[in-house]
mmCIF file of C-alpha atoms in Angstrom:
data_model
loop_
_atom_site.group_PDB
_atom_site.id
_atom_site.type_symbol
_atom_site.label_atom_id
_atom_site.label_comp_id
_atom_site.label_asym_id
_atom_site.label_seq_id
_atom_site.Cartn_x
_atom_site.Cartn_y
_atom_site.Cartn_z
ATOM 1 C CA UNK A 80 -42.129 -43.661 90.755
ATOM 2 C CA UNK A 81 -40.222 -40.613 91.898
ATOM 3 C CA UNK A 82 -37.894 -40.940 88.900
ATOM 4 C CA UNK A 83 -40.842 -41.292 86.555
ATOM 5 C CA UNK A 84 -42.560 -38.240 88.004
ATOM 6 C CA UNK A 85 -39.364 -36.209 87.668
ATOM 7 C CA UNK A 86 -38.881 -37.339 84.069
ATOM 8 C CA UNK A 87 -42.453 -36.481 83.156
ATOM 9 C CA UNK A 88 -42.188 -33.079 84.813
ATOM 10 C CA UNK A 89 -38.892 -32.242 83.099
ATOM 11 C CA UNK A 90 -40.058 -33.415 79.701
ATOM 12 C CA UNK A 91 -43.352 -31.570 79.967
ATOM 13 C CA UNK A 92 -41.374 -28.378 80.639
ATOM 14 C CA UNK A 93 -39.239 -28.992 77.580
ATOM 15 C CA UNK A 94 -42.200 -29.946 75.401
ATOM 16 C CA UNK A 95 -44.171 -26.870 76.424
ATOM 17 C CA UNK A 96 -41.306 -24.444 75.774
ATOM 18 C CA UNK A 97 -39.593 -26.116 72.820
ATOM 19 C CA UNK A 98 -41.999 -28.347 70.892
ATOM 20 C CA UNK A 99 -39.782 -28.386 67.789
ATOM 21 C CA UNK A 100 -37.011 -30.086 69.748
ATOM 22 C CA UNK A 101 -39.177 -32.812 71.342
ATOM 23 C CA UNK A 102 -41.384 -34.472 68.738
ATOM 24 C CA UNK A 103 -43.587 -37.332 69.961
ATOM 25 C CA UNK A 104 -42.005 -37.454 73.454
ATOM 26 C CA UNK A 105 -45.149 -36.241 75.156
ATOM 27 C CA UNK A 106 -47.233 -38.898 73.473
ATOM 28 C CA UNK A 107 -44.687 -41.584 74.405
ATOM 29 C CA UNK A 108 -44.817 -40.696 78.098
ATOM 30 C CA UNK A 109 -48.545 -40.166 78.461
ATOM 31 C CA UNK A 110 -49.421 -43.388 76.635
ATOM 32 C CA UNK A 111 -46.699 -45.523 78.247
ATOM 33 C CA UNK A 112 -48.204 -48.550 80.068
ATOM 34 C CA UNK A 113 -46.089 -47.719 83.132
ATOM 35 C CA UNK A 114 -47.769 -44.403 83.772
ATOM 36 C CA UNK A 115 -47.281 -42.906 87.229
ATOM 37 C CA UNK A 116 -50.590 -44.332 88.329
ATOM 38 C CA UNK A 117 -49.678 -47.760 86.945
ATOM 39 C CA UNK A 118 -48.461 -50.751 88.888
ATOM 40 C CA UNK A 119 -45.400 -51.801 86.891
ATOM 41 C CA UNK A 120 -43.148 -48.723 87.264
ATOM 42 C CA UNK A 121 -40.555 -50.812 89.088
ATOM 43 C CA UNK A 122 -39.747 -52.719 85.944
ATOM 44 C CA UNK A 123 -35.968 -52.405 85.522
ATOM 45 C CA UNK A 124 -35.991 -51.687 81.791
ATOM 46 C CA UNK A 125 -38.696 -49.041 82.089
ATOM 47 C CA UNK A 126 -36.923 -47.361 84.981
ATOM 48 C CA UNK A 127 -33.682 -47.280 83.021
ATOM 49 C CA UNK A 128 -35.499 -45.795 80.054
ATOM 50 C CA UNK A 129 -37.054 -43.134 82.217
ATOM 51 C CA UNK A 130 -33.679 -42.277 83.760
ATOM 52 C CA UNK A 131 -32.368 -41.706 80.252
ATOM 53 C CA UNK A 132 -35.388 -39.570 79.397
ATOM 54 C CA UNK A 133 -34.859 -37.506 82.530
ATOM 55 C CA UNK A 134 -31.233 -36.990 81.547
ATOM 56 C CA UNK A 135 -32.274 -36.034 78.011
ATOM 57 C CA UNK A 136 -34.688 -33.481 79.433
ATOM 58 C CA UNK A 137 -31.990 -31.971 81.631
ATOM 59 C CA UNK A 138 -29.517 -31.810 78.736
ATOM 60 C CA UNK A 139 -32.122 -30.243 76.466
ATOM 61 C CA UNK A 140 -32.861 -27.555 79.008
ATOM 62 C CA UNK A 141 -29.203 -26.563 79.080
ATOM 63 C CA UNK A 142 -28.171 -27.218 75.489
ATOM 64 C CA UNK A 143 -26.957 -24.385 73.198
ATOM 65 C CA UNK A 144 -29.682 -25.213 70.690
ATOM 66 C CA UNK A 145 -32.443 -24.791 73.241
ATOM 67 C CA UNK A 146 -30.720 -21.800 74.789
ATOM 68 C CA UNK A 147 -30.748 -20.276 71.335
ATOM 69 C CA UNK A 148 -34.455 -21.025 71.085
ATOM 70 C CA UNK A 149 -35.089 -18.971 74.208
ATOM 71 C CA UNK A 150 -33.776 -15.932 72.374
ATOM 72 C CA UNK A 151 -35.241 -16.742 68.965
ATOM 73 C CA UNK A 152 -37.568 -13.786 69.331
ATOM 74 C CA UNK A 153 -34.680 -11.457 70.148
ATOM 75 C CA UNK A 154 -34.282 -8.726 67.583
ATOM 76 C CA UNK A 155 -31.506 -9.162 65.037
ATOM 77 C CA UNK A 156 -29.861 -6.495 62.898
ATOM 78 C CA UNK A 157 -27.729 -7.804 60.041
ATOM 79 C CA UNK A 158 -28.014 -11.235 61.667
ATOM 80 C CA UNK A 159 -26.779 -10.159 65.121
ATOM 81 C CA UNK A 160 -28.624 -8.573 68.038
ATOM 82 C CA UNK A 161 -25.428 -6.859 69.194
ATOM 83 C CA UNK A 162 -25.354 -4.757 66.016
ATOM 84 C CA UNK A 163 -28.745 -3.143 66.600
ATOM 85 C CA UNK A 164 -27.270 -0.453 68.840
ATOM 86 C CA UNK A 165 -24.161 0.124 66.708
ATOM 87 C CA UNK A 166 -23.934 3.165 64.466
ATOM 88 C CA UNK A 167 -23.813 2.350 60.752
ATOM 89 C CA UNK A 168 -20.200 3.508 60.517
ATOM 90 C CA UNK A 169 -19.179 1.373 63.509
ATOM 91 C CA UNK A 170 -20.049 -1.915 61.793
ATOM 92 C CA UNK A 171 -17.736 -4.042 59.638
ATOM 93 C CA UNK A 172 -19.084 -5.993 56.661
ATOM 94 C CA UNK A 173 -17.987 -7.932 53.594
ATOM 95 C CA UNK A 174 -18.633 -6.360 50.209
ATOM 96 C CA UNK A 175 -18.184 -7.999 46.819
ATOM 97 C CA UNK A 176 -16.196 -6.526 43.932
ATOM 98 C CA UNK A 177 -18.309 -6.300 40.755
ATOM 99 C CA UNK A 178 -21.012 -8.215 42.593
ATOM 100 C CA UNK A 179 -23.026 -8.976 39.447
ATOM 101 C CA UNK A 180 -20.087 -10.456 37.475
ATOM 102 C CA UNK A 181 -20.629 -14.141 38.178
ATOM 103 C CA UNK A 182 -18.843 -17.066 36.596
ATOM 104 C CA UNK A 183 -18.813 -20.833 36.945
ATOM 105 C CA UNK A 184 -16.135 -22.180 39.254
ATOM 106 C CA UNK A 185 -15.398 -25.405 37.392
ATOM 107 C CA UNK A 186 -16.113 -24.452 33.774
ATOM 108 C CA UNK A 187 -16.006 -20.647 33.470
ATOM 109 C CA UNK A 188 -17.354 -19.467 30.140
ATOM 110 C CA UNK A 189 -16.529 -15.829 30.910
ATOM 111 C CA UNK A 190 -14.197 -14.181 33.431
ATOM 112 C CA UNK A 191 -15.989 -13.125 36.592
ATOM 113 C CA UNK A 192 -15.390 -11.962 40.125
ATOM 114 C CA UNK A 193 -17.953 -14.052 42.054
ATOM 115 C CA UNK A 194 -19.198 -17.629 42.012
ATOM 116 C CA UNK A 195 -22.588 -16.903 43.591
ATOM 117 C CA UNK A 196 -25.319 -14.573 42.391
ATOM 118 C CA UNK A 197 -26.577 -11.484 44.200
ATOM 119 C CA UNK A 198 -29.221 -13.318 46.214
ATOM 120 C CA UNK A 199 -26.747 -16.005 47.234
ATOM 121 C CA UNK A 200 -24.296 -13.349 48.365
ATOM 122 C CA UNK A 201 -26.872 -11.588 50.514
ATOM 123 C CA UNK A 202 -28.115 -14.879 51.944
ATOM 124 C CA UNK A 203 -24.554 -15.718 52.990
ATOM 125 C CA UNK A 204 -24.050 -12.433 54.839
ATOM 126 C CA UNK A 205 -22.546 -10.074 52.265
ATOM 127 C CA UNK A 206 -23.879 -6.593 52.996
ATOM 128 C CA UNK A 207 -22.053 -4.441 50.436
ATOM 129 C CA UNK A 208 -22.601 -4.665 46.663
ATOM 130 C CA UNK A 209 -20.455 -2.955 44.015
ATOM 131 C CA UNK A 210 -22.038 -2.118 40.666
ATOM 132 C CA UNK A 211 -19.945 -0.974 37.678
ATOM 133 C CA UNK A 212 -22.117 1.324 35.581
ATOM 134 C CA UNK A 213 -22.046 1.780 31.827
ATOM 135 C CA UNK A 214 -24.425 2.701 29.018
ATOM 136 C CA UNK A 215 -27.096 0.128 28.295
ATOM 137 C CA UNK A 216 -28.438 -1.347 25.094
ATOM 138 C CA UNK A 217 -30.949 1.493 24.772
ATOM 139 C CA UNK A 218 -30.450 5.220 25.205
ATOM 140 C CA UNK A 219 -32.238 5.303 28.549
ATOM 141 C CA UNK A 220 -30.888 2.120 30.131
ATOM 142 C CA UNK A 221 -27.886 1.504 32.357
ATOM 143 C CA UNK A 222 -25.880 -1.692 32.119
ATOM 144 C CA UNK A 223 -23.675 -3.554 34.605
ATOM 145 C CA UNK A 224 -20.504 -4.790 32.944
ATOM 146 C CA UNK A 225 -17.059 -6.041 33.975
ATOM 147 C CA UNK A 226 -14.527 -5.003 32.843
ATOM 148 C CA UNK A 227 -16.665 -4.051 29.860
ATOM 149 C CA UNK A 228 -19.783 -5.441 28.224
ATOM 150 C CA UNK A 229 -17.834 -7.580 25.735
ATOM 151 C CA UNK A 230 -16.437 -9.680 28.597
ATOM 152 C CA UNK A 231 -19.009 -10.039 31.383
ATOM 153 C CA UNK A 232 -22.371 -8.413 30.767
ATOM 154 C CA UNK A 233 -24.390 -8.467 33.962
ATOM 155 C CA UNK A 234 -27.554 -7.140 32.377
ATOM 156 C CA UNK A 235 -29.464 -3.981 33.140
ATOM 157 C CA UNK A 236 -29.057 -2.205 36.462
ATOM 158 C CA UNK A 237 -32.808 -2.109 37.016
ATOM 159 C CA UNK A 238 -33.077 -5.911 36.939
ATOM 160 C CA UNK A 239 -30.333 -6.378 39.529
ATOM 161 C CA UNK A 240 -31.929 -3.711 41.704
ATOM 162 C CA UNK A 241 -35.203 -5.644 41.566
ATOM 163 C CA UNK A 242 -33.347 -8.671 42.934
ATOM 164 C CA UNK A 243 -31.946 -6.602 45.796
ATOM 165 C CA UNK A 244 -35.369 -5.099 46.514
ATOM 166 C CA UNK A 245 -36.969 -8.543 46.601
ATOM 167 C CA UNK A 246 -34.332 -9.653 49.109
ATOM 168 C CA UNK A 247 -34.908 -6.564 51.272
ATOM 169 C CA UNK A 248 -38.657 -7.212 51.138
ATOM 170 C CA UNK A 249 -38.073 -10.664 52.624
ATOM 171 C CA UNK A 250 -35.318 -9.719 55.087
ATOM 172 C CA UNK A 251 -36.739 -6.880 57.110
ATOM 173 C CA UNK A 252 -33.968 -6.695 59.722
ATOM 174 C CA UNK A 253 -31.049 -6.127 57.379
ATOM 175 C CA UNK A 254 -29.247 -3.053 56.081
ATOM 176 C CA UNK A 255 -27.577 -3.274 52.661
ATOM 177 C CA UNK A 256 -25.134 -0.877 50.999
ATOM 178 C CA UNK A 257 -24.703 -0.337 47.264
ATOM 179 C CA UNK A 258 -21.609 1.267 45.749
ATOM 180 C CA UNK A 259 -22.167 2.771 42.294
ATOM 181 C CA UNK A 260 -18.762 2.696 40.628
ATOM 182 C CA UNK A 261 -17.331 4.492 37.627
ATOM 183 C CA UNK A 262 -16.442 8.159 37.360
ATOM 184 C CA UNK A 263 -17.304 8.398 33.673
ATOM 185 C CA UNK A 264 -20.086 6.672 31.806
ATOM 186 C CA UNK A 265 -21.872 7.087 28.510
ATOM 187 C CA UNK A 266 -25.352 6.883 29.980
ATOM 188 C CA UNK A 267 -27.017 9.951 31.434
ATOM 189 C CA UNK A 268 -26.711 10.086 35.255
ATOM 190 C CA UNK A 269 -30.456 10.686 35.433
ATOM 191 C CA UNK A 270 -31.065 7.189 34.085
ATOM 192 C CA UNK A 271 -29.355 5.716 37.154
ATOM 193 C CA UNK A 272 -31.973 7.352 39.351
ATOM 194 C CA UNK A 273 -34.686 6.117 36.992
ATOM 195 C CA UNK A 274 -33.465 2.538 37.469
ATOM 196 C CA UNK A 275 -33.825 2.816 41.264
ATOM 197 C CA UNK A 276 -37.302 4.287 40.891
ATOM 198 C CA UNK A 277 -38.420 1.666 38.368
ATOM 199 C CA UNK A 278 -37.169 -1.138 40.592
ATOM 200 C CA UNK A 279 -39.085 0.316 43.556
ATOM 201 C CA UNK A 280 -36.003 0.070 45.738
ATOM 202 C CA UNK A 281 -35.759 3.812 46.289
ATOM 203 C CA UNK A 282 -38.323 3.545 49.098
ATOM 204 C CA UNK A 283 -35.668 1.865 51.240
ATOM 205 C CA UNK A 284 -32.907 4.400 50.532
ATOM 206 C CA UNK A 285 -31.448 6.635 53.210
ATOM 207 C CA UNK A 286 -31.961 10.214 52.041
ATOM 208 C CA UNK A 287 -28.567 11.903 52.222
ATOM 209 C CA UNK A 288 -25.752 11.468 54.694
ATOM 210 C CA UNK A 289 -26.940 12.395 58.203
ATOM 211 C CA UNK A 290 -24.853 14.584 60.492
ATOM 212 C CA UNK A 291 -24.416 11.519 62.691
ATOM 213 C CA UNK A 292 -24.852 8.021 61.352
ATOM 214 C CA UNK A 293 -27.878 6.285 62.905
ATOM 215 C CA UNK A 294 -27.729 2.845 64.464
ATOM 216 C CA UNK A 295 -28.724 -0.179 62.416
ATOM 217 C CA UNK A 296 -31.744 -0.556 64.673
ATOM 218 C CA UNK A 297 -32.846 3.018 64.002
ATOM 219 C CA UNK A 298 -32.390 2.552 60.250
ATOM 220 C CA UNK A 299 -34.488 -0.607 60.316
ATOM 221 C CA UNK A 300 -37.210 1.104 62.359
ATOM 222 C CA UNK A 301 -37.266 4.023 59.927
ATOM 223 C CA UNK A 302 -37.421 1.748 56.879
ATOM 224 C CA UNK A 303 -34.199 3.230 55.483
ATOM 225 C CA UNK A 304 -32.380 -0.064 55.097
ATOM 226 C CA UNK A 305 -30.455 0.823 51.938
ATOM 227 C CA UNK A 306 -27.430 3.115 51.735
ATOM 228 C CA UNK A 307 -26.198 4.131 48.270
ATOM 229 C CA UNK A 308 -22.778 5.659 47.615
ATOM 230 C CA UNK A 309 -21.811 7.042 44.213
ATOM 231 C CA UNK A 310 -18.241 7.346 42.999
ATOM 232 C CA UNK A 311 -19.421 9.713 40.271
ATOM 233 C CA UNK A 312 -20.245 13.192 41.509
ATOM 234 C CA UNK A 313 -22.434 13.696 38.415
ATOM 235 C CA UNK A 314 -24.530 10.624 39.236
ATOM 236 C CA UNK A 315 -24.867 11.737 42.857
ATOM 237 C CA UNK A 316 -25.907 15.279 42.009
ATOM 238 C CA UNK A 317 -28.407 14.098 39.377
ATOM 239 C CA UNK A 318 -30.363 12.338 42.106
ATOM 240 C CA UNK A 319 -32.650 15.137 43.246
ATOM 241 C CA UNK A 320 -34.070 12.996 46.046
ATOM 242 C CA UNK A 321 -30.659 12.980 47.718
ATOM 243 C CA UNK A 322 -30.214 9.280 48.307
ATOM 244 C CA UNK A 323 -27.013 8.939 46.251
ATOM 245 C CA UNK A 324 -24.288 9.888 48.712
ATOM 246 C CA UNK A 325 -21.064 10.933 46.933
ATOM 247 C CA UNK A 326 -17.772 9.230 47.753
ATOM 248 C CA UNK A 327 -16.125 12.629 48.095
ATOM 249 C CA UNK A 328 -16.046 13.656 51.738
ATOM 250 C CA UNK A 329 -17.827 10.468 52.850
ATOM 251 C CA UNK A 330 -16.034 7.327 51.673
ATOM 252 C CA UNK A 331 -12.304 6.780 52.053
ATOM 253 C CA UNK A 332 -11.376 4.123 49.487
ATOM 254 C CA UNK A 333 -7.881 2.834 50.101
ATOM 255 C CA UNK A 334 -5.348 1.866 47.460
ATOM 256 C CA UNK A 335 -5.985 -1.216 45.380
ATOM 257 C CA UNK A 336 -6.450 -3.586 43.707
ATOM 258 C CA UNK A 337 -3.144 -5.423 43.806
ATOM 259 C CA UNK A 338 -1.016 -7.612 41.619
ATOM 260 C CA UNK A 339 -0.003 -10.992 42.987
ATOM 261 C CA UNK A 340 2.875 -10.658 45.447
ATOM 262 C CA UNK A 341 2.378 -6.955 46.046
ATOM 263 C CA UNK A 342 2.242 -5.700 49.616
ATOM 264 C CA UNK A 343 -1.147 -4.726 50.968
ATOM 265 C CA UNK A 344 -1.310 -0.975 51.493
ATOM 266 C CA UNK A 345 -3.335 1.328 53.733
ATOM 267 C CA UNK A 346 -3.060 4.708 51.958
ATOM 268 C CA UNK A 347 -4.028 7.325 50.973
ATOM 269 C CA UNK A 348 -3.388 9.255 54.153
ATOM 270 C CA UNK A 349 -5.148 12.524 53.312
ATOM 271 C CA UNK A 350 -8.404 11.732 55.064
ATOM 272 C CA UNK A 351 -10.545 14.742 55.928
ATOM 273 C CA UNK A 352 -14.251 14.257 56.639
ATOM 274 C CA UNK A 353 -14.698 10.652 55.472
ATOM 275 C CA UNK A 354 -16.452 8.395 57.953
ATOM 276 C CA UNK A 355 -16.755 5.214 55.860
ATOM 277 C CA UNK A 356 -13.630 3.144 55.216
ATOM 278 C CA UNK A 357 -13.655 0.917 52.120
ATOM 279 C CA UNK A 358 -10.695 -1.421 51.591
ATOM 280 C CA UNK A 359 -10.263 -3.193 48.234
ATOM 281 C CA UNK A 360 -8.846 -6.617 49.055
ATOM 282 C CA UNK A 361 -8.481 -8.601 45.861
ATOM 283 C CA UNK A 362 -5.732 -9.528 43.431
ATOM 284 C CA UNK A 363 -5.772 -8.786 39.707
ATOM 285 C CA UNK A 364 -3.798 -9.948 36.706
ATOM 286 C CA UNK A 365 -3.311 -8.982 33.095
ATOM 287 C CA UNK A 366 -5.209 -11.308 30.788
ATOM 288 C CA UNK A 367 -6.566 -11.290 27.261
ATOM 289 C CA UNK A 368 -10.129 -11.925 26.264
ATOM 290 C CA UNK A 369 -11.472 -11.774 22.720
ATOM 291 C CA UNK A 370 -8.065 -10.572 21.584
ATOM 292 C CA UNK A 371 -7.965 -7.598 23.960
ATOM 293 C CA UNK A 372 -5.652 -7.278 26.968
ATOM 294 C CA UNK A 373 -7.124 -6.233 30.320
ATOM 295 C CA UNK A 374 -4.987 -5.283 33.315
ATOM 296 C CA UNK A 375 -7.548 -5.693 36.091
ATOM 297 C CA UNK A 376 -8.841 -9.206 35.542
ATOM 298 C CA UNK A 377 -9.607 -11.354 38.608
ATOM 299 C CA UNK A 378 -6.997 -13.758 39.958
ATOM 300 C CA UNK A 379 -8.886 -16.868 41.128
ATOM 301 C CA UNK A 380 -5.913 -18.613 42.718
ATOM 302 C CA UNK A 381 -4.597 -18.933 46.289
ATOM 303 C CA UNK A 382 -7.964 -17.727 47.534
ATOM 304 C CA UNK A 383 -7.605 -19.600 50.807
ATOM 305 C CA UNK A 384 -4.707 -17.292 51.598
ATOM 306 C CA UNK A 385 -6.028 -14.088 50.023
ATOM 307 C CA UNK A 386 -9.432 -14.495 51.646
ATOM 308 C CA UNK A 387 -7.931 -16.010 54.775
ATOM 309 C CA UNK A 388 -5.240 -14.707 57.071
ATOM 310 C CA UNK A 389 -4.236 -11.976 54.571
ATOM 311 C CA UNK A 390 -7.779 -10.607 54.711
ATOM 312 C CA UNK A 391 -7.585 -10.359 58.484
ATOM 313 C CA UNK A 392 -4.073 -8.910 58.472
ATOM 314 C CA UNK A 393 -5.003 -6.261 55.901
ATOM 315 C CA UNK A 394 -8.114 -5.216 57.812
ATOM 316 C CA UNK A 395 -6.445 -4.930 61.205
ATOM 317 C CA UNK A 396 -3.361 -3.149 59.864
ATOM 318 C CA UNK A 397 -5.377 -0.523 58.016
ATOM 319 C CA UNK A 398 -7.781 -0.153 60.918
ATOM 320 C CA UNK A 399 -4.927 0.867 63.191
ATOM 321 C CA UNK A 400 -3.369 3.142 60.593
ATOM 322 C CA UNK A 401 -6.471 5.041 59.520
ATOM 323 C CA UNK A 402 -8.071 5.329 62.979
ATOM 324 C CA UNK A 403 -11.596 5.003 61.611
ATOM 325 C CA UNK A 404 -13.560 1.788 61.617
ATOM 326 C CA UNK A 405 -13.129 -0.723 58.783
ATOM 327 C CA UNK A 406 -16.602 -0.686 57.298
ATOM 328 C CA UNK A 407 -16.246 -2.697 54.102
ATOM 329 C CA UNK A 408 -13.655 -5.176 52.879
ATOM 330 C CA UNK A 409 -14.222 -5.570 49.125
ATOM 331 C CA UNK A 410 -13.320 -9.034 47.856
ATOM 332 C CA UNK A 411 -13.451 -11.360 44.868
ATOM 333 C CA UNK A 412 -14.854 -14.883 45.269
ATOM 334 C CA UNK A 413 -15.972 -14.182 48.831
ATOM 335 C CA UNK A 414 -17.121 -17.786 49.361
ATOM 336 C CA UNK A 415 -13.576 -19.110 48.950
ATOM 337 C CA UNK A 416 -11.411 -18.981 52.063
ATOM 338 C CA UNK A 417 -13.023 -17.427 55.133
ATOM 339 C CA UNK A 418 -13.830 -13.721 55.162
ATOM 340 C CA UNK A 419 -16.676 -13.948 57.648
ATOM 341 C CA UNK A 420 -14.798 -15.088 60.760
ATOM 342 C CA UNK A 421 -12.435 -12.078 60.681
ATOM 343 C CA UNK A 422 -15.474 -9.868 60.123
ATOM 344 C CA UNK A 423 -17.117 -11.321 63.232
ATOM 345 C CA UNK A 424 -13.913 -10.576 65.127
ATOM 346 C CA UNK A 425 -13.852 -6.977 63.903
ATOM 347 C CA UNK A 426 -17.398 -6.598 65.182
ATOM 348 C CA UNK A 427 -16.461 -8.284 68.499
ATOM 349 C CA UNK A 428 -19.051 -10.993 67.870
ATOM 350 C CA UNK A 429 -18.821 -14.662 68.897
ATOM 351 C CA UNK A 430 -17.321 -17.060 66.378
ATOM 352 C CA UNK A 431 -16.229 -20.695 66.205
ATOM 353 C CA UNK A 432 -13.121 -21.135 68.334
ATOM 354 C CA UNK A 433 -13.757 -17.848 70.129
ATOM 355 C CA UNK A 434 -11.116 -16.841 72.648
ATOM 356 C CA UNK A 435 -9.493 -13.745 74.127
ATOM 357 C CA UNK A 436 -8.292 -12.656 70.669
ATOM 358 C CA UNK A 437 -11.866 -11.721 69.787
ATOM 359 C CA UNK A 438 -11.253 -8.088 70.486
ATOM 360 C CA UNK A 439 -10.052 -5.541 67.992
ATOM 361 C CA UNK A 440 -9.719 -2.228 69.831
ATOM 362 C CA UNK A 441 -11.197 0.893 68.341
ATOM 363 C CA UNK A 442 -8.188 3.111 67.762
ATOM 364 C CA UNK A 443 -8.395 6.857 68.257
ATOM 365 C CA UNK A 444 -6.097 9.663 67.138
ATOM 366 C CA UNK A 445 -3.999 11.265 69.841
ATOM 367 C CA UNK A 446 -2.915 13.709 67.164
ATOM 368 C CA UNK A 447 -5.607 14.174 64.484
ATOM 369 C CA UNK A 448 -3.003 15.553 62.070
ATOM 370 C CA UNK A 449 -1.079 12.291 62.149
ATOM 371 C CA UNK A 450 -3.450 9.401 61.328
ATOM 372 C CA UNK A 451 -2.927 6.339 63.441
ATOM 373 C CA UNK A 452 -1.026 8.044 66.270
#
């Protein structure tokens, strides 16, 4: 009877706190013929069953799944509570090269840089998107193409921005960054701003680079969950609302991309006021398409290595050399290999197989004139 009472008490605690983990157990106990007030609780089989139930209750109370349930209401920022108090430029994330340029993995009809679409990328944890801008099919539209529209035409910028906005609408605790790439384009820079306005995504945009980057939590509270960087100074200056932040003076984009077999590099070394570090980490090849040769076509081979230990090595090496945080590692085919575990490590977050190596120190300059020392 004592065992039964203990089992019932333990299970009631579990059922009350974690109903999703204990379906039908309460009904089983309360309707069991050997209830505490019954006369047959000494039955050997029933007692054994209740001992097992008591053990199950104890295990449930201490299991990782239930422990996680106790913090299910804890606030998350970019999927992790620890990141809520981190400044935007003290967070590492994966970004995707030519994010819109998708292709089929098994039967590619056109060359592409990613196997999953924009929504799939964001769902998986990608937080940086790179858009290559060019003139659209009409005078006032802007197109996303890689390497040009005759190869992989990703459609109009406004449509992709609507996809990103829809994702932000549904994921209210996440901060996303967009990189507008291309220093020269046929379309008027003003039309880029028009695309953001038409998509309705401009309401989420951070207005200009702040003197000090806010934390992810502060950005989420303020509703400014989108950061937009523009490689083109003309595109940035055409945005009168100030939410296109120019690369110049803000984003340090390291050398790249690379041909197969080339050594990963960490230059240039002439950093001045940049606080965001962007590292291209993907391999390109020369290939022909429609009779035209292109030198920067994706290289969809050896991705387990490129997006594996080489990804981690490249990030850590450049982090130590540049002495500012690695903010974005730009990759092709992000879902091949494992780019997320090293990113967790860079953010000092728990990961599968976590051990003492889960600590990448934040390097500081002893001599600001000599980066990395």
